Coordinates of C-alpha atoms in Angstrom, one line a residue:
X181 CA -59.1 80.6 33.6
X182 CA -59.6 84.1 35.0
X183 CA -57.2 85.2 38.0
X184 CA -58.7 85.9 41.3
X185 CA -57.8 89.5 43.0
X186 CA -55.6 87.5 45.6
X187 CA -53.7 86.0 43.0
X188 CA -52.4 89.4 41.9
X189 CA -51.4 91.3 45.5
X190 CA -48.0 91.4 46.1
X191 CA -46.2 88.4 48.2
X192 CA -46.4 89.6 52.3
X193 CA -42.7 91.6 53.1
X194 CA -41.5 88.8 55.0
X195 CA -38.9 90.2 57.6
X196 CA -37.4 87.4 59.3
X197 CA -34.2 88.6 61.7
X198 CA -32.0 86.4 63.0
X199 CA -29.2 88.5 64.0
X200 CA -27.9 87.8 67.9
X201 CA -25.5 90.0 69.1
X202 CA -24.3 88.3 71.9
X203 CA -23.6 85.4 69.7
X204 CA -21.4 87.9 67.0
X205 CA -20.0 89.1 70.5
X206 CA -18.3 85.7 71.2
X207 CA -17.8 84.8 67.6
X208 CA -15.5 88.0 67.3
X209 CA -13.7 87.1 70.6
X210 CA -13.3 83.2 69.4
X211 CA -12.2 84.7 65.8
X212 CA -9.6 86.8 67.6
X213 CA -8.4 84.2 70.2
X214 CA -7.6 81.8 66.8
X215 CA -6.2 84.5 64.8
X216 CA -3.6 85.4 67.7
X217 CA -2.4 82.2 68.2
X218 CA -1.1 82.2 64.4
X219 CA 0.6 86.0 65.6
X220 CA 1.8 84.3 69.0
X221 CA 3.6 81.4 67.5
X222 CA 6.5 82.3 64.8
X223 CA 7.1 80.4 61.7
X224 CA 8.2 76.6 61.6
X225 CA 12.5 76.4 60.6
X226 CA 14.0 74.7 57.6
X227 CA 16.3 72.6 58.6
X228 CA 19.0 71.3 56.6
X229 CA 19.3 67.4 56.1
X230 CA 23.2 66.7 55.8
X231 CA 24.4 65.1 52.4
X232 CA 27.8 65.3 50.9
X233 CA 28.4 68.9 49.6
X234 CA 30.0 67.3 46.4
X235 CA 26.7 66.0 45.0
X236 CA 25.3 69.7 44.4
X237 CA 21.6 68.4 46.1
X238 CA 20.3 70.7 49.0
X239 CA 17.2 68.6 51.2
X240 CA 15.4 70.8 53.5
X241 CA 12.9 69.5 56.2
X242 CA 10.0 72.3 57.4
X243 CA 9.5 71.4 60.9
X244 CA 6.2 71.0 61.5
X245 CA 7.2 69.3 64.7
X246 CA 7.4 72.9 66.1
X247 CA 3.7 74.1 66.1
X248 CA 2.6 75.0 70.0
X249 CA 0.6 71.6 69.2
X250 CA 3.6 69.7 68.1
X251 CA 2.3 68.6 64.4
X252 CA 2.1 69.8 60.9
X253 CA -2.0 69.6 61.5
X254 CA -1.6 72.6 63.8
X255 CA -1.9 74.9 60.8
X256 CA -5.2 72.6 59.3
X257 CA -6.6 73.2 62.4
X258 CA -6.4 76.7 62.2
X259 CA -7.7 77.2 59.3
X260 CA -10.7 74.7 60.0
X261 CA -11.6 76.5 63.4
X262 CA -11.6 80.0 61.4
X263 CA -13.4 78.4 58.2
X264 CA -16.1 76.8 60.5
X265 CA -16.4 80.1 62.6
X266 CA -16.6 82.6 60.3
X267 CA -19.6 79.8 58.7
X268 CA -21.3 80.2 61.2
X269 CA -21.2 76.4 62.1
X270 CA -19.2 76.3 65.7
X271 CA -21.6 77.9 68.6
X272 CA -20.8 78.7 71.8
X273 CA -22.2 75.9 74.5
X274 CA -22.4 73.4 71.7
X275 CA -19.1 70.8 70.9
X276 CA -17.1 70.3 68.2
X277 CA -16.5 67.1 67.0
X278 CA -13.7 65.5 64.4
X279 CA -12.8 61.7 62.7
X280 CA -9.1 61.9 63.4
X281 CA -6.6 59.8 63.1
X282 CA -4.9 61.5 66.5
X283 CA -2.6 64.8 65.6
X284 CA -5.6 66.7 64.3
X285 CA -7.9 65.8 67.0
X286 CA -4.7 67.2 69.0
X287 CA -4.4 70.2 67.9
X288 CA -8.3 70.8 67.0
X289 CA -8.5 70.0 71.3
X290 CA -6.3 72.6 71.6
X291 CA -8.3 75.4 69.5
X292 CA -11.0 74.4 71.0
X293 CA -9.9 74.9 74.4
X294 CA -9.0 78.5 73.0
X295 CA -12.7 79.2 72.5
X296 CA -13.8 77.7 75.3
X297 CA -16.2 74.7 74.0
X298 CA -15.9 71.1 74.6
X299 CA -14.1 69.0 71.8
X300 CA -14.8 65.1 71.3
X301 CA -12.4 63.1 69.2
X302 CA -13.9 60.0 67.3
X303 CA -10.7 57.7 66.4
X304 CA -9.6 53.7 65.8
X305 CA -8.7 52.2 68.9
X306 CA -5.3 51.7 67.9
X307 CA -4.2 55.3 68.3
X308 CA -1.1 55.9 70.0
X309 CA -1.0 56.3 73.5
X310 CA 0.7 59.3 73.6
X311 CA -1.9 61.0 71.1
X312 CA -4.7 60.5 73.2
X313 CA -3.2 61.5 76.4
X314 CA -2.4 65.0 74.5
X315 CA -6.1 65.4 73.6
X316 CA -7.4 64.4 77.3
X317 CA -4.5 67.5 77.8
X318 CA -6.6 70.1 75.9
X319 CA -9.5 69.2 77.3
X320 CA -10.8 66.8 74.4
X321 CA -13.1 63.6 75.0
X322 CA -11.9 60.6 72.8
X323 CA -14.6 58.7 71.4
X324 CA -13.4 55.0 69.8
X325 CA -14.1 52.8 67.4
X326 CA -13.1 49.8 66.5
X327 CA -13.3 49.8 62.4
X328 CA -11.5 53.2 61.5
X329 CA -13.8 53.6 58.5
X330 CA -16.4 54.0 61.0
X331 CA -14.9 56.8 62.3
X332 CA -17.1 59.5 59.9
X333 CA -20.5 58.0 60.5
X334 CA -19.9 58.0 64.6
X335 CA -18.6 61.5 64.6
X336 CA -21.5 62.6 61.8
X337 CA -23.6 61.3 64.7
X338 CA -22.8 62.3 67.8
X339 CA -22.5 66.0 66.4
X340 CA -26.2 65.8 65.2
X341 CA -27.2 64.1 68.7
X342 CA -25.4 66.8 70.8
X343 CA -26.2 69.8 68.6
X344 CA -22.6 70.5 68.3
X345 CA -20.6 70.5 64.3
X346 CA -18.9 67.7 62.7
X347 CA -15.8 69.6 61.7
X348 CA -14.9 66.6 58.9
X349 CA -11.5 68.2 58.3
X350 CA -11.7 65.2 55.0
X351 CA -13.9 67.2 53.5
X352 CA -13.0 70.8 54.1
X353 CA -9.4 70.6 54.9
X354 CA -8.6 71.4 50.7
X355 CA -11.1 74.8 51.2
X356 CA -10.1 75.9 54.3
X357 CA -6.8 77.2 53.7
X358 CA -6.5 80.3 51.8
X359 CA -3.4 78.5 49.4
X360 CA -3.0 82.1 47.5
X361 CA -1.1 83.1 50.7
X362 CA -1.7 84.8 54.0
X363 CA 1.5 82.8 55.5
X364 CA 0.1 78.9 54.0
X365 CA 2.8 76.6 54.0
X366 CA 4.2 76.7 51.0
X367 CA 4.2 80.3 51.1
X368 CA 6.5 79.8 54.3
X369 CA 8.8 77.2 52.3
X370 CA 9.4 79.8 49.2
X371 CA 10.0 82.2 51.2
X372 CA 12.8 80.3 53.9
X373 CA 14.2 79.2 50.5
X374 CA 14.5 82.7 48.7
X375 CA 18.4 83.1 50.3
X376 CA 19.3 79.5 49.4
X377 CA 21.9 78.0 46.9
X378 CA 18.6 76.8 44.9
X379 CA 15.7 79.3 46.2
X380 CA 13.2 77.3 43.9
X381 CA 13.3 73.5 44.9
X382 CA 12.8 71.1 42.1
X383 CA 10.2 69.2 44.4
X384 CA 8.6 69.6 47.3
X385 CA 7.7 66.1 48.8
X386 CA 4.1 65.6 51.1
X387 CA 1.9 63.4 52.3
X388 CA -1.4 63.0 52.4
X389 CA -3.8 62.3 55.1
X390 CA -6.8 64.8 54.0
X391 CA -5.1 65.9 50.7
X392 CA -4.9 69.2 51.9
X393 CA -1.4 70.2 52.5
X394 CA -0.6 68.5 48.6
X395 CA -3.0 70.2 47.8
X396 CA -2.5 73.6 49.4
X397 CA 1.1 73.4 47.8
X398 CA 0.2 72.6 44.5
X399 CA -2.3 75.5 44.1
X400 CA 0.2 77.7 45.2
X401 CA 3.1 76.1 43.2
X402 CA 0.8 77.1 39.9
X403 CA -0.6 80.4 41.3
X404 CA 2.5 81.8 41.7
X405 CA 4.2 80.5 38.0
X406 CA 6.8 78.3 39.5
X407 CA 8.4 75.4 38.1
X408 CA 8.4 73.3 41.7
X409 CA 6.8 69.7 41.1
X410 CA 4.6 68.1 43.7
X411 CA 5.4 64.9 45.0
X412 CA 3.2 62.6 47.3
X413 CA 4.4 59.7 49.2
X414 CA 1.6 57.2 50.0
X415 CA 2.1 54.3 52.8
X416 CA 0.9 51.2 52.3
X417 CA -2.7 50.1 52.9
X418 CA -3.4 53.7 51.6
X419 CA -6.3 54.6 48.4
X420 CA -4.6 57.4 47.5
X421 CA -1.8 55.8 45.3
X422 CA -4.1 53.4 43.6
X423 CA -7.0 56.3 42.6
X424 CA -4.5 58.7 41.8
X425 CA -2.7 56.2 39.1
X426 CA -5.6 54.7 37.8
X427 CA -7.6 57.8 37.6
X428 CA -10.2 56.5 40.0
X429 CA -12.2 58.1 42.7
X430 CA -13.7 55.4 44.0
X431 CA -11.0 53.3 45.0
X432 CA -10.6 51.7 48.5
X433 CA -8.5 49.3 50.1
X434 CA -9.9 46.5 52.8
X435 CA -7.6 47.4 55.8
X436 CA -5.9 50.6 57.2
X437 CA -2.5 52.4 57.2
X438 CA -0.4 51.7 59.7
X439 CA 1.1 54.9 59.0
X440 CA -0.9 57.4 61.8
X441 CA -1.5 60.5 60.2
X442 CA -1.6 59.5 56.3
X443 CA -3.3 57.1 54.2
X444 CA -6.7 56.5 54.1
X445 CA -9.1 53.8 52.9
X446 CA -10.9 55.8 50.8
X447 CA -9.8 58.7 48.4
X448 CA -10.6 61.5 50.5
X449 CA -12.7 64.6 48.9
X450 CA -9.4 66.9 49.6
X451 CA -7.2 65.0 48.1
X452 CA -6.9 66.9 44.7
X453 CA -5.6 64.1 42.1
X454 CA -5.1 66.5 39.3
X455 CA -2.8 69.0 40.9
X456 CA 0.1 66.2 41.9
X457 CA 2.9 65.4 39.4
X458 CA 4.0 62.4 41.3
X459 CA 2.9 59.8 43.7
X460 CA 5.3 57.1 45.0
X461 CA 4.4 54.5 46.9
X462 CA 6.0 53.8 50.1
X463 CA 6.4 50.9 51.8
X464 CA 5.7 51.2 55.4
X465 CA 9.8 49.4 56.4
X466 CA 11.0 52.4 54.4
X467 CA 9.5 55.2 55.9
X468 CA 10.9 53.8 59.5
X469 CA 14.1 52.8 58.3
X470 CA 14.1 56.6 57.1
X471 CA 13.7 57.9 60.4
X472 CA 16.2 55.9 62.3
X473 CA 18.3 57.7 59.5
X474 CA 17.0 60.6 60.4
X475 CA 17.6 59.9 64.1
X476 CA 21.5 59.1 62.9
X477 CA 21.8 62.1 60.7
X478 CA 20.2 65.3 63.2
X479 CA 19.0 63.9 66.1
X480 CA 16.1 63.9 65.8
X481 CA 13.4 61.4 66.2
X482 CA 10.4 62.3 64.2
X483 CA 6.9 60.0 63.4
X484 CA 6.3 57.5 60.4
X485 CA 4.8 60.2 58.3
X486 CA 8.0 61.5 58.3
X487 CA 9.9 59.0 57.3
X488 CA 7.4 58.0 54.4
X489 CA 8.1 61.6 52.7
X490 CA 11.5 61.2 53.7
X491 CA 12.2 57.7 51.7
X492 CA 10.7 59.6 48.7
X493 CA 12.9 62.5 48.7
X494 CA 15.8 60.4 49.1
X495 CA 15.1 58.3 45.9
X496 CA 14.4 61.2 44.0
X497 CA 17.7 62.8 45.1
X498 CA 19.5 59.6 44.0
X499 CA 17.4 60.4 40.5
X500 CA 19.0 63.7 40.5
X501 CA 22.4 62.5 41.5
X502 CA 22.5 59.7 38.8
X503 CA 21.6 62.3 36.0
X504 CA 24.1 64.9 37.0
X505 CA 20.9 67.6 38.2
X506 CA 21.8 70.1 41.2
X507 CA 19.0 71.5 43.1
X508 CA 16.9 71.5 46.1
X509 CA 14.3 69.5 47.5
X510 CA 12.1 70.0 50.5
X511 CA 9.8 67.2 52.8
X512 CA 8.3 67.9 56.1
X513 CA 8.9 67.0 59.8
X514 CA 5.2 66.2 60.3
X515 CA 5.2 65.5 63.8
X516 CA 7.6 64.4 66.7
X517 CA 8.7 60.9 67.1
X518 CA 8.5 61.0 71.2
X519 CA 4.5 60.2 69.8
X520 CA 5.3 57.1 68.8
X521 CA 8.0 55.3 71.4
X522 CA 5.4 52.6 71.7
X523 CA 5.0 52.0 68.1
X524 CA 7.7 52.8 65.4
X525 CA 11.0 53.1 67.7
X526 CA 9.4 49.8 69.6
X527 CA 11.1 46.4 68.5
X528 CA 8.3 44.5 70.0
X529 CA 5.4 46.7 67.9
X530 CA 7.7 46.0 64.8
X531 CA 8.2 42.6 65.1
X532 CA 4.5 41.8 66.1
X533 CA 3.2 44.0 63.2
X534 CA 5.8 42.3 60.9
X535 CA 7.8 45.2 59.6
X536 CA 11.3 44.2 58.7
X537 CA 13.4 47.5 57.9
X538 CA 17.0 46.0 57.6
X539 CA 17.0 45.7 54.1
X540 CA 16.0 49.0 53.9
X541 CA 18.6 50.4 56.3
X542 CA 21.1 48.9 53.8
X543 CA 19.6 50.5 51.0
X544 CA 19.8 53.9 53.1
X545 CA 23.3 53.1 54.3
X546 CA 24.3 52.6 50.8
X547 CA 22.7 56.0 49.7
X548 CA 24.5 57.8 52.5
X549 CA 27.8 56.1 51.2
X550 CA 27.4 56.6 47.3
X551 CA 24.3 58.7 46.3
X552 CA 22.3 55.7 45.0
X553 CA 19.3 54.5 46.6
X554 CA 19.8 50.7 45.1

């Protein structure tokens, strides 16, 4: 078949320019507001959990509690607000909306404020109290639902309805943060710990809610050629435990944590399997009979996330003890306990939820005493 003339004149020079400068304008200013926050607000402490001096073990908690927003998600939302801006995804005039659990929809309320565009959180109806007062405080709208697995879909949705982005920090929270440095968490714990008896900890304990402070940590762990494992304590009602040991994505379980802040019914897409060395289960009684240790111990009352990181570095310093090691090990103070007075420091919310922690508060009494966590 012979070819026309047409067929051989060069394509049109399409010129199509979409550039706004008033838009860049206020995208540089939002940028600015975000980045300033990190240069307003100094570094989160190390504290030092007291054990006996004699068993040669050194447990460090990074408060996370500190953040202007009061949680370890303060630095996720960060580095979501600056990933999504500098995407191009968050507009002025147009809302961002996030499936939260409660602390990152605080502290994503809060960023959002900064900019100056309206924030709607989409979370179970069972969120604290406290929680959702502190994202009406920013400014934020709560949206709720009353299967926290829909939580996704409905925020999916009303982002596409209002024009606004669905920020879906369980997908973009392991991306967002750069975990080769520029002040990450664990960049911040090698560095608190470079003056320390044992400046290179032998773990570092997490949870995971996204995957992406495990994550973040374990990337840097191997990027920078240490010997540091990464540990992951899991609540219960949580998928994360069960796809990680069985090597399986898809894994799910038929009712939520109970644990706000960490486990998920689904393996989230942060949560990076391969890069953890351990996962522990947790049993929910643990984790708060390891903050009313904690409460004994520093004074300090802290939330359930806490305490389920806090159970696991405890057993794994009883390990250590019981095969003569000496070392560090650091957890994390995700978020303040004053969250939760209506939940884990409430008898009544115990008892009607069914959580007995006396036999664990012996087992922790007995550590305290002896080393061993029975």
């Amino acid at each position: 078949m012979t070819e026309t003339y047409d067929s051989l004149i060069a394509p049109a020079e399409d010129d199509i320019d979409r550039y706004d400068p008033e838009a860049r304008r206020w995208l540089t200013g939002a940028i600015k507001a975000v980045q300033s926050d990190a240069k307003r607000s100094s570094d989160t402490h190390l504290l030092h959990v007291p054990l006996p001096a004699e068993w040669g073990i050194d447990l460090y908690l990074k408060d996370e509690s500190s953040h202007p927003t009061g949680s370890l998600k303060h630095r996720l939302a960060r580095s979501l607000f600056l990933h999504a801006l500098c995407n191009g995804w968050i507009r002025s005039g147009r809302p961002v909306v996030e499936a939260s659990s409660g602390s990152t929809a605080v502290s994503e309320a809060y960023f959002a404020q900064l900019i100056g565009v309206d924030f709607i959180a989409v979370m179970a109806r069972s969120t604290s109290a406290q929680k959702i007062s502190l994202i009406e405080f920013y400014g934020g709208t709560c949206h709720f639902v009353d299967n926290a697995n829909e939580v996704y879909t409905v925020a999916a949705d009303l982002a596409a309805e209002s024009g606004g982005h669905y920020m879906d920090q369980f997908t973009y929270a392991e991306r967002a943060t750069d975990w080769r440095g520029n002040n990450n968490i664990a960049e911040s714990i090698f560095d608190q710990m470079s003056s320390e008896t044992y400046p290179e900890p032998s773990w570092i304990i997490a949870t995971a809610g996204t995957g992406g402070t495990s994550a973040t940590l374990a990337r840097y762990v191997r990027y920078t050629g240490r010997a540091t494992g990464i540990c992951v304590a899991d609540p219960d009602n949580s998928a994360f435990f069960a796809g990680w040991r069985d090597h399986d994505p898809a894994a799910t379980t038929d009712q939520g944590s109970r644990i706000e802040g960490i486990g998920r019914q689904r393996v989230e897409a942060s949560f990076i399997p391969s890069s953890i060395d351990r996962m522990m289960h947790v049993p929910d009684a643990a984790a708060i009979a390891s903050i009313q240790l904690l409460e004994k111990l520093m004074g300090r009352r802290a939330g359930a996330s806490t305490g389920t990181g806090l159970w696991a570095a405890f057993r794994i310093v009883s390990q250590m003890k019981a095969a003569g090691q000496r070392g560090s090990l650091v957890s994390l103070i995700c978020d303040p306990g004053e969250r939760y007075l209506d939940k884990y420091y409430s008898p009544e919310w115990l008892t009607e939820a069914g959580i007995d922690t006396i036999p664990y508060r012996e087992r922790l009494s007995e550590f305290i005493a002896s080393g061993r966590l029975g």
